[in-house]
Amino acid sequence: MVSRRELLGFAGAGLLAYAVDLGLFLWLRGPAGLGPLTAKVLSFAAGCTVAYLGNMFGTYRHTRTRGLRSYGVFLAVHLAGALVQLLCLAVSHYGLGLTSQRADTVSGAGVGMALATVLRFWGARTLVFGDGGGAPARDAGPGTADVPETVRYGPVGP
């Protein structure tokens, strides 16, 4: 079950990451004078890093997930989300022939962003910060590594 706290924490980290991505992209394209692709790659990486840190120290602070492996998986999930957005745009623009700026915005930044957010939430929850079963991993604290899960958390299951 997804808690309200988890959804709000994920959304908060995502909004902050989006602001960093957009702000850095605009600065890199403007005053820094970088090309569009270089600027976007750098701003995307910075935004992903902010999202990872926000989720690791905020939303999923109770998990034991840390390190380069979880960061790498997080980046892979976010890249998959970016591909979903691009796919939505490509299908709309080239497949359906909806070529106006408004159609591109709706398909890429609207529908694509919504689908990518669902994918990113699922990926962060299950692949990065989860236990593989769909729920975030729980850290019962020090000294409980050898204690069976049913003793640490009570009965498991319905």
Tab-separated table of N, CA and C in Angstrom:
chain	number	residue	atom	x	y	z
A	1	MET	N	0.840	-1.179	0.000
A	1	MET	CA	0.000	0.000	0.000
A	1	MET	C	0.883	1.240	0.000
A	2	VAL	N	0.544	2.194	-0.807
A	2	VAL	CA	1.294	3.431	-0.908
A	2	VAL	C	0.744	4.427	0.103
A	3	SER	N	1.630	4.982	0.917
A	3	SER	CA	1.187	5.942	1.921
A	3	SER	C	1.176	7.356	1.349
A	4	ARG	N	0.401	8.180	1.976
A	4	ARG	CA	0.344	9.587	1.581
A	4	ARG	C	1.713	10.247	1.753
A	5	ARG	N	2.398	9.928	2.844
A	5	ARG	CA	3.720	10.475	3.117
A	5	ARG	C	4.703	10.102	2.006
A	6	GLU	N	4.620	8.857	1.542
A	6	GLU	CA	5.507	8.410	0.481
A	6	GLU	C	5.233	9.169	-0.819
A	7	LEU	N	3.963	9.309	-1.174
A	7	LEU	CA	3.606	10.035	-2.400
A	7	LEU	C	4.039	11.497	-2.326
A	8	LEU	N	3.771	12.143	-1.192
A	8	LEU	CA	4.143	13.551	-1.046
A	8	LEU	C	5.657	13.730	-1.030
A	9	GLY	N	6.362	12.821	-0.375
A	9	GLY	CA	7.825	12.890	-0.350
A	9	GLY	C	8.414	12.710	-1.737
A	10	PHE	N	7.902	11.736	-2.473
A	10	PHE	CA	8.378	11.498	-3.838
A	10	PHE	C	8.084	12.708	-4.720
A	11	ALA	N	6.885	13.257	-4.605
A	11	ALA	CA	6.513	14.434	-5.397
A	11	ALA	C	7.378	15.634	-5.037
A	12	GLY	N	7.632	15.828	-3.758
A	12	GLY	CA	8.476	16.949	-3.327
A	12	GLY	C	9.896	16.838	-3.858
A	13	ALA	N	10.468	15.650	-3.768
A	13	ALA	CA	11.821	15.434	-4.301
A	13	ALA	C	11.825	15.637	-5.814
A	14	GLY	N	10.775	15.183	-6.484
A	14	GLY	CA	10.680	15.331	-7.928
A	14	GLY	C	10.539	16.778	-8.359
A	15	LEU	N	9.735	17.545	-7.638
A	15	LEU	CA	9.571	18.969	-7.969
A	15	LEU	C	10.875	19.740	-7.778
A	16	LEU	N	11.579	19.443	-6.699
A	16	LEU	CA	12.871	20.096	-6.472
A	16	LEU	C	13.860	19.711	-7.571
A	17	ALA	N	13.876	18.438	-7.937
A	17	ALA	CA	14.770	17.968	-9.006
A	17	ALA	C	14.429	18.635	-10.331
A	18	TYR	N	13.138	18.789	-10.618
A	18	TYR	CA	12.704	19.452	-11.847
A	18	TYR	C	13.169	20.907	-11.869
A	19	ALA	N	13.048	21.585	-10.730
A	19	ALA	CA	13.489	22.981	-10.648
A	19	ALA	C	14.995	23.090	-10.883
A	20	VAL	N	15.766	22.176	-10.316
A	20	VAL	CA	17.217	22.176	-10.523
A	20	VAL	C	17.533	21.894	-11.991
A	21	ASP	N	16.883	20.897	-12.572
A	21	ASP	CA	17.099	20.551	-13.976
A	21	ASP	C	16.818	21.757	-14.877
A	22	LEU	N	15.653	22.361	-14.710
A	22	LEU	CA	15.260	23.484	-15.551
A	22	LEU	C	16.170	24.698	-15.337
A	23	GLY	N	16.404	25.046	-14.083
A	23	GLY	CA	17.245	26.209	-13.777
A	23	GLY	C	18.665	26.056	-14.295
A	24	LEU	N	19.243	24.893	-14.083
A	24	LEU	CA	20.607	24.655	-14.551
A	24	LEU	C	20.657	24.633	-16.079
A	25	PHE	N	19.658	24.015	-16.706
A	25	PHE	CA	19.615	23.996	-18.168
A	25	PHE	C	19.578	25.419	-18.734
A	26	LEU	N	18.711	26.259	-18.180
A	26	LEU	CA	18.606	27.636	-18.662
A	26	LEU	C	19.910	28.402	-18.464
A	27	TRP	N	20.563	28.186	-17.335
A	27	TRP	CA	21.835	28.858	-17.078
A	27	TRP	C	22.939	28.346	-18.008
A	28	LEU	N	22.991	27.029	-18.193
A	28	LEU	CA	24.021	26.462	-19.074
A	28	LEU	C	23.823	26.893	-20.523
A	29	ARG	N	22.567	26.998	-20.950
A	29	ARG	CA	22.283	27.435	-22.330
A	29	ARG	C	22.518	28.924	-22.500
A	30	GLY	N	22.246	29.714	-21.462
A	30	GLY	CA	22.375	31.165	-21.533
A	30	GLY	C	23.770	31.639	-21.175
A	31	PRO	N	23.961	32.063	-19.939
A	31	PRO	CA	25.241	32.648	-19.531
A	31	PRO	C	26.453	31.737	-19.729
A	32	ALA	N	26.293	30.434	-19.522
A	32	ALA	CA	27.441	29.526	-19.665
A	32	ALA	C	27.762	29.242	-21.133
A	33	GLY	N	26.789	29.418	-22.008
A	33	GLY	CA	27.018	29.287	-23.443
A	33	GLY	C	27.222	27.879	-23.970
A	34	LEU	N	26.708	26.875	-23.261
A	34	LEU	CA	26.853	25.497	-23.742
A	34	LEU	C	25.789	25.182	-24.790
A	35	GLY	N	26.053	24.161	-25.588
A	35	GLY	CA	25.093	23.690	-26.573
A	35	GLY	C	23.913	23.022	-25.894
A	36	PRO	N	22.800	22.839	-26.618
A	36	PRO	CA	21.581	22.311	-26.002
A	36	PRO	C	21.713	20.886	-25.458
A	37	LEU	N	22.395	20.014	-26.193
A	37	LEU	CA	22.504	18.625	-25.721
A	37	LEU	C	23.433	18.508	-24.522
A	38	THR	N	24.556	19.196	-24.564
A	38	THR	CA	25.479	19.185	-23.425
A	38	THR	C	24.790	19.752	-22.193
A	39	ALA	N	24.105	20.870	-22.369
A	39	ALA	CA	23.399	21.493	-21.250
A	39	ALA	C	22.335	20.559	-20.682
A	40	LYS	N	21.599	19.872	-21.554
A	40	LYS	CA	20.533	18.990	-21.079
A	40	LYS	C	21.093	17.768	-20.372
A	41	VAL	N	22.166	17.195	-20.883
A	41	VAL	CA	22.775	16.037	-20.219
A	41	VAL	C	23.231	16.422	-18.813
A	42	LEU	N	23.897	17.562	-18.697
A	42	LEU	CA	24.390	18.000	-17.389
A	42	LEU	C	23.245	18.348	-16.439
A	43	SER	N	22.224	19.042	-16.938
A	43	SER	CA	21.112	19.409	-16.068
A	43	SER	C	20.287	18.177	-15.677
A	44	PHE	N	20.151	17.217	-16.590
A	44	PHE	CA	19.439	15.975	-16.288
A	44	PHE	C	20.166	15.204	-15.181
A	45	ALA	N	21.494	15.106	-15.303
A	45	ALA	CA	22.280	14.405	-14.274
A	45	ALA	C	22.160	15.106	-12.925
A	46	ALA	N	22.195	16.427	-12.935
A	46	ALA	CA	22.051	17.171	-11.677
A	46	ALA	C	20.658	16.964	-11.089
A	47	GLY	N	19.634	17.016	-11.924
A	47	GLY	CA	18.268	16.792	-11.451
A	47	GLY	C	18.081	15.394	-10.885
A	48	CYS	N	18.651	14.397	-11.547
A	48	CYS	CA	18.573	13.014	-11.046
A	48	CYS	C	19.272	12.884	-9.693
A	49	THR	N	20.402	13.552	-9.562
A	49	THR	CA	21.147	13.498	-8.298
A	49	THR	C	20.328	14.125	-7.174
A	50	VAL	N	19.707	15.259	-7.432
A	50	VAL	CA	18.857	15.905	-6.433
A	50	VAL	C	17.678	15.003	-6.076
A	51	ALA	N	17.047	14.385	-7.070
A	51	ALA	CA	15.926	13.482	-6.814
A	51	ALA	C	16.366	12.279	-5.985
A	52	TYR	N	17.522	11.719	-6.323
A	52	TYR	CA	18.033	10.565	-5.573
A	52	TYR	C	18.291	10.939	-4.111
A	53	LEU	N	18.991	12.039	-3.907
A	53	LEU	CA	19.302	12.463	-2.541
A	53	LEU	C	18.036	12.815	-1.763
A	54	GLY	N	17.091	13.485	-2.425
A	54	GLY	CA	15.832	13.817	-1.763
A	54	GLY	C	15.048	12.583	-1.358
A	55	ASN	N	15.038	11.581	-2.214
A	55	ASN	CA	14.339	10.341	-1.874
A	55	ASN	C	15.103	9.520	-0.844
A	56	MET	N	16.434	9.480	-0.986
A	56	MET	CA	17.238	8.684	-0.054
A	56	MET	C	17.188	9.256	1.363
A	57	PHE	N	17.333	10.577	1.488
A	57	PHE	CA	17.359	11.198	2.820
A	57	PHE	C	15.988	11.677	3.281
A	58	GLY	N	14.996	11.652	2.412
A	58	GLY	CA	13.655	12.104	2.761
A	58	GLY	C	12.653	10.979	2.686
A	59	THR	N	12.109	10.771	1.511
A	59	THR	CA	11.016	9.826	1.304
A	59	THR	C	11.336	8.428	1.825
A	60	TYR	N	12.520	7.914	1.486
A	60	TYR	CA	12.883	6.533	1.845
A	60	TYR	C	14.022	6.499	2.860
A	61	ARG	N	14.049	7.459	3.770
A	61	ARG	CA	15.128	7.541	4.767
A	61	ARG	C	15.166	6.329	5.688
A	62	HIS	N	14.072	5.630	5.826
A	62	HIS	CA	13.988	4.465	6.705
A	62	HIS	C	14.563	3.197	6.061
A	63	THR	N	14.991	3.274	4.807
A	63	THR	CA	15.557	2.097	4.141
A	63	THR	C	17.059	2.053	4.343
A	64	ARG	N	17.639	0.941	4.007
A	64	ARG	CA	19.083	0.761	4.134
A	64	ARG	C	19.802	0.979	2.811
A	65	THR	N	19.105	1.409	1.797
A	65	THR	CA	19.673	1.550	0.460
A	65	THR	C	20.596	2.756	0.390
A	66	ARG	N	21.843	2.506	0.018
A	66	ARG	CA	22.837	3.565	-0.153
A	66	ARG	C	23.848	3.088	-1.186
A	67	GLY	N	24.649	3.997	-1.682
A	67	GLY	CA	25.791	3.622	-2.498
A	67	GLY	C	25.604	3.799	-3.993
A	68	LEU	N	26.680	3.475	-4.710
A	68	LEU	CA	26.720	3.680	-6.152
A	68	LEU	C	25.777	2.760	-6.913
A	69	ARG	N	25.581	1.537	-6.440
A	69	ARG	CA	24.683	0.618	-7.143
A	69	ARG	C	23.262	1.171	-7.160
A	70	SER	N	22.768	1.601	-6.010
A	70	SER	CA	21.404	2.126	-5.969
A	70	SER	C	21.297	3.425	-6.766
A	71	TYR	N	22.354	4.242	-6.754
A	71	TYR	CA	22.352	5.467	-7.554
A	71	TYR	C	22.328	5.128	-9.044
A	72	GLY	N	23.083	4.121	-9.442
A	72	GLY	CA	23.091	3.681	-10.838
A	72	GLY	C	21.728	3.163	-11.286
A	73	VAL	N	21.075	2.392	-10.443
A	73	VAL	CA	19.740	1.892	-10.769
A	73	VAL	C	18.757	3.057	-10.844
A	74	PHE	N	18.889	4.006	-9.930
A	74	PHE	CA	18.032	5.189	-9.942
A	74	PHE	C	18.192	5.957	-11.250
A	75	LEU	N	19.431	6.155	-11.690
A	75	LEU	CA	19.687	6.835	-12.961
A	75	LEU	C	19.078	6.060	-14.130
A	76	ALA	N	19.212	4.737	-14.101
A	76	ALA	CA	18.648	3.909	-15.174
A	76	ALA	C	17.126	4.042	-15.219
A	77	VAL	N	16.486	4.064	-14.073
A	77	VAL	CA	15.029	4.227	-14.014
A	77	VAL	C	14.636	5.593	-14.574
A	78	HIS	N	15.403	6.618	-14.225
A	78	HIS	CA	15.090	7.958	-14.730
A	78	HIS	C	15.355	8.083	-16.232
A	79	LEU	N	16.366	7.402	-16.717
A	79	LEU	CA	16.583	7.376	-18.170
A	79	LEU	C	15.430	6.674	-18.879
A	80	ALA	N	14.945	5.589	-18.284
A	80	ALA	CA	13.786	4.893	-18.859
A	80	ALA	C	12.571	5.822	-18.891
A	81	GLY	N	12.404	6.625	-17.848
A	81	GLY	CA	11.325	7.604	-17.826
A	81	GLY	C	11.473	8.635	-18.939
A	82	ALA	N	12.703	9.084	-19.177
A	82	ALA	CA	12.955	10.039	-20.263
A	82	ALA	C	12.622	9.405	-21.615
A	83	LEU	N	12.939	8.132	-21.769
A	83	LEU	CA	12.605	7.438	-23.018
A	83	LEU	C	11.097	7.312	-23.210
A	84	VAL	N	10.366	7.113	-22.127
A	84	VAL	CA	8.901	7.060	-22.213
A	84	VAL	C	8.370	8.396	-22.721
A	85	GLN	N	8.912	9.492	-22.198
A	85	GLN	CA	8.476	10.811	-22.657
A	85	GLN	C	8.779	11.004	-24.142
A	86	LEU	N	9.976	10.612	-24.558
A	86	LEU	CA	10.340	10.734	-25.965
A	86	LEU	C	9.459	9.857	-26.852
A	87	LEU	N	9.144	8.658	-26.384
A	87	LEU	CA	8.287	7.754	-27.141
A	87	LEU	C	6.887	8.343	-27.320
A	88	CYS	N	6.334	8.915	-26.260
A	88	CYS	CA	5.017	9.549	-26.373
A	88	CYS	C	5.051	10.679	-27.399
A	89	LEU	N	6.092	11.486	-27.352
A	89	LEU	CA	6.230	12.585	-28.309
A	89	LEU	C	6.372	12.053	-29.730
A	90	ALA	N	7.205	11.029	-29.903
A	90	ALA	CA	7.430	10.476	-31.247
A	90	ALA	C	6.156	9.867	-31.819
A	91	VAL	N	5.410	9.124	-31.011
A	91	VAL	CA	4.166	8.506	-31.489
A	91	VAL	C	3.169	9.582	-31.896
A	92	SER	N	3.030	10.603	-31.076
A	92	SER	CA	2.084	11.676	-31.369
A	92	SER	C	2.503	12.467	-32.605
A	93	HIS	N	3.757	12.882	-32.646
A	93	HIS	CA	4.233	13.765	-33.712
A	93	HIS	C	4.367	13.034	-35.051
A	94	TYR	N	5.069	11.911	-35.026
A	94	TYR	CA	5.369	11.211	-36.277
A	94	TYR	C	4.345	10.125	-36.617
A	95	GLY	N	3.838	9.445	-35.608
A	95	GLY	CA	2.894	8.364	-35.863
A	95	GLY	C	1.486	8.846	-36.121
A	96	LEU	N	1.030	9.796	-35.310
A	96	LEU	CA	-0.343	10.287	-35.436
A	96	LEU	C	-0.451	11.572	-36.259
A	97	GLY	N	0.692	12.163	-36.571
A	97	GLY	CA	0.697	13.378	-37.383
A	97	GLY	C	0.242	14.629	-36.650
A	98	LEU	N	0.260	14.603	-35.325
A	98	LEU	CA	-0.113	15.774	-34.519
A	98	LEU	C	1.143	16.620	-34.323
A	99	THR	N	1.358	17.592	-35.202
A	99	THR	CA	2.649	18.273	-35.291
A	99	THR	C	2.668	19.695	-34.740
A	100	SER	N	1.573	20.166	-34.153
A	100	SER	CA	1.583	21.522	-33.601
A	100	SER	C	2.412	21.561	-32.315
A	101	GLN	N	2.821	22.751	-31.934
A	101	GLN	CA	3.587	22.904	-30.689
A	101	GLN	C	2.740	22.466	-29.492
A	102	ARG	N	1.463	22.759	-29.533
A	102	ARG	CA	0.569	22.362	-28.439
A	102	ARG	C	0.489	20.837	-28.338
A	103	ALA	N	0.342	20.158	-29.473
A	103	ALA	CA	0.278	18.691	-29.465
A	103	ALA	C	1.582	18.094	-28.936
A	104	ASP	N	2.713	18.674	-29.344
A	104	ASP	CA	4.009	18.199	-28.848
A	104	ASP	C	4.117	18.386	-27.339
A	105	THR	N	3.639	19.518	-26.852
A	105	THR	CA	3.688	19.800	-25.411
A	105	THR	C	2.797	18.837	-24.638
A	106	VAL	N	1.582	18.618	-25.137
A	106	VAL	CA	0.657	17.708	-24.451
A	106	VAL	C	1.209	16.288	-24.432
A	107	SER	N	1.725	15.828	-25.564
A	107	SER	CA	2.195	14.442	-25.629
A	107	SER	C	3.495	14.241	-24.861
A	108	GLY	N	4.438	15.157	-24.995
A	108	GLY	CA	5.735	14.983	-24.331
A	108	GLY	C	5.742	15.404	-22.880
A	109	ALA	N	5.251	16.635	-22.622
A	109	ALA	CA	5.307	17.175	-21.266
A	109	ALA	C	4.061	16.860	-20.448
A	110	GLY	N	2.995	16.431	-21.081
A	110	GLY	CA	1.778	16.070	-20.356
A	110	GLY	C	1.653	14.571	-20.176
A	111	VAL	N	1.224	13.896	-21.235
A	111	VAL	CA	1.027	12.441	-21.179
A	111	VAL	C	2.341	11.722	-20.876
A	112	GLY	N	3.399	12.108	-21.588
A	112	GLY	CA	4.694	11.463	-21.384
A	112	GLY	C	5.216	11.640	-19.975
A	113	MET	N	5.097	12.859	-19.437
A	113	MET	CA	5.567	13.119	-18.064
A	113	MET	C	4.761	12.317	-17.053
A	114	ALA	N	3.446	12.216	-17.255
A	114	ALA	CA	2.608	11.448	-16.328
A	114	ALA	C	3.007	9.975	-16.332
A	115	LEU	N	3.158	9.391	-17.510
A	115	LEU	CA	3.562	7.979	-17.593
A	115	LEU	C	4.973	7.775	-17.036
A	116	ALA	N	5.877	8.710	-17.333
A	116	ALA	CA	7.247	8.605	-16.825
A	116	ALA	C	7.285	8.713	-15.301
A	117	THR	N	6.424	9.543	-14.734
A	117	THR	CA	6.383	9.684	-13.278
A	117	THR	C	5.921	8.401	-12.614
A	118	VAL	N	4.925	7.758	-13.202
A	118	VAL	CA	4.462	6.468	-12.663
A	118	VAL	C	5.595	5.444	-12.727
A	119	LEU	N	6.287	5.389	-13.860
A	119	LEU	CA	7.424	4.469	-13.997
A	119	LEU	C	8.512	4.788	-12.979
A	120	ARG	N	8.830	6.049	-12.810
A	120	ARG	CA	9.887	6.446	-11.864
A	120	ARG	C	9.490	6.125	-10.431
A	121	PHE	N	8.231	6.352	-10.085
A	121	PHE	CA	7.779	6.023	-8.727
A	121	PHE	C	7.893	4.524	-8.479
A	122	TRP	N	7.386	3.743	-9.435
A	122	TRP	CA	7.481	2.288	-9.293
A	122	TRP	C	8.944	1.857	-9.197
A	123	GLY	N	9.795	2.387	-10.066
A	123	GLY	CA	11.204	2.007	-10.065
A	123	GLY	C	11.916	2.387	-8.783
A	124	ALA	N	11.666	3.595	-8.299
A	124	ALA	CA	12.298	4.030	-7.052
A	124	ALA	C	11.813	3.171	-5.895
A	125	ARG	N	10.531	2.894	-5.872
A	125	ARG	CA	9.919	2.141	-4.769
A	125	ARG	C	10.347	0.677	-4.758
A	126	THR	N	10.454	0.061	-5.916
A	126	THR	CA	10.728	-1.370	-5.955
A	126	THR	C	12.188	-1.704	-6.255
A	127	LEU	N	12.781	-1.034	-7.230
A	127	LEU	CA	14.127	-1.410	-7.664
A	127	LEU	C	15.239	-0.719	-6.898
A	128	VAL	N	15.011	0.509	-6.456
A	128	VAL	CA	16.072	1.275	-5.800
A	128	VAL	C	15.956	1.188	-4.287
A	129	PHE	N	14.826	1.583	-3.739
A	129	PHE	CA	14.672	1.666	-2.290
A	129	PHE	C	13.827	0.547	-1.709
A	130	GLY	N	13.358	-0.367	-2.547
A	130	GLY	CA	12.469	-1.418	-2.082
A	130	GLY	C	13.175	-2.719	-1.777
A	131	ASP	N	12.371	-3.670	-1.388
A	131	ASP	CA	12.876	-5.003	-1.076
A	131	ASP	C	12.648	-5.970	-2.230
A	132	GLY	N	12.211	-5.433	-3.387
A	132	GLY	CA	11.940	-6.258	-4.556
A	132	GLY	C	10.507	-6.744	-4.629
A	133	GLY	N	9.749	-6.587	-3.546
A	133	GLY	CA	8.379	-7.057	-3.524
A	133	GLY	C	7.344	-5.962	-3.663
A	134	GLY	N	7.787	-4.754	-3.961
A	134	GLY	CA	6.844	-3.670	-4.181
A	134	GLY	C	6.733	-2.700	-3.028
A	135	ALA	N	7.268	-3.054	-1.876
A	135	ALA	CA	7.207	-2.150	-0.735
A	135	ALA	C	8.611	-1.705	-0.382
A	136	PRO	N	8.745	-0.498	0.130
A	136	PRO	CA	10.065	-0.051	0.539
A	136	PRO	C	10.632	-0.951	1.627
A	137	ALA	N	11.930	-1.214	1.542
A	137	ALA	CA	12.586	-2.025	2.559
A	137	ALA	C	12.561	-1.288	3.888
A	138	ARG	N	12.399	-2.026	4.958
A	138	ARG	CA	12.372	-1.400	6.276
A	138	ARG	C	13.656	-1.717	7.003
A	139	ASP	N	14.165	-0.748	7.728
A	139	ASP	CA	15.353	-0.944	8.544
A	139	ASP	C	14.895	-0.971	9.995
A	140	ALA	N	15.005	-2.127	10.613
A	140	ALA	CA	14.545	-2.272	11.985
A	140	ALA	C	15.539	-1.712	12.986
A	141	GLY	N	16.696	-1.308	12.526
A	141	GLY	CA	17.684	-0.719	13.419
A	141	GLY	C	18.836	-1.657	13.681
A	142	PRO	N	19.821	-1.185	14.443
A	142	PRO	CA	21.008	-1.990	14.708
A	142	PRO	C	20.685	-3.213	15.567
A	143	GLY	N	21.431	-4.263	15.335
A	143	GLY	CA	21.304	-5.463	16.152
A	143	GLY	C	20.147	-6.364	15.784
A	144	THR	N	19.520	-6.156	14.648
A	144	THR	CA	18.368	-6.982	14.285
A	144	THR	C	18.611	-7.803	13.033
A	145	ALA	N	19.842	-7.829	12.544
A	145	ALA	CA	20.126	-8.509	11.278
A	145	ALA	C	19.833	-10.004	11.337
A	146	ASP	N	20.035	-10.648	12.487
A	146	ASP	CA	19.842	-12.086	12.590
A	146	ASP	C	18.472	-12.462	13.140
A	147	VAL	N	17.634	-11.481	13.408
A	147	VAL	CA	16.314	-11.742	13.955
A	147	VAL	C	15.348	-11.943	12.789
A	148	PRO	N	14.563	-13.025	12.800
A	148	PRO	CA	13.612	-13.249	11.703
A	148	PRO	C	12.657	-12.067	11.528
A	149	GLU	N	12.244	-11.845	10.282
A	149	GLU	CA	11.389	-10.706	9.976
A	149	GLU	C	10.092	-10.735	10.764
A	150	THR	N	9.517	-11.920	11.007
A	150	THR	CA	8.253	-11.988	11.731
A	150	THR	C	8.415	-11.526	13.173
A	151	VAL	N	9.610	-11.704	13.737
A	151	VAL	CA	9.857	-11.246	15.097
A	151	VAL	C	10.064	-9.734	15.103
A	152	ARG	N	10.805	-9.219	14.099
A	152	ARG	CA	11.088	-7.791	14.046
A	152	ARG	C	9.840	-6.968	13.767
A	153	TYR	N	8.986	-7.404	12.858
A	153	TYR	CA	7.881	-6.589	12.381
A	153	TYR	C	6.506	-7.162	12.717
A	154	GLY	N	6.442	-8.320	13.301
A	154	GLY	CA	5.160	-8.956	13.535
A	154	GLY	C	4.816	-9.856	12.351
A	155	PRO	N	3.658	-10.465	12.368
A	155	PRO	CA	3.270	-11.372	11.276
A	155	PRO	C	3.278	-10.672	9.932
A	156	VAL	N	3.752	-11.390	8.914
A	156	VAL	CA	3.821	-10.863	7.561
A	156	VAL	C	2.677	-11.465	6.753
A	157	GLY	N	2.002	-10.637	5.975
A	157	GLY	CA	0.928	-11.134	5.115
A	157	GLY	C	-0.432	-10.735	5.620
A	158	PRO	N	-1.464	-11.164	4.907
A	158	PRO	CA	-2.844	-10.767	5.262
A	158	PRO	C	-3.343	-11.420	6.527
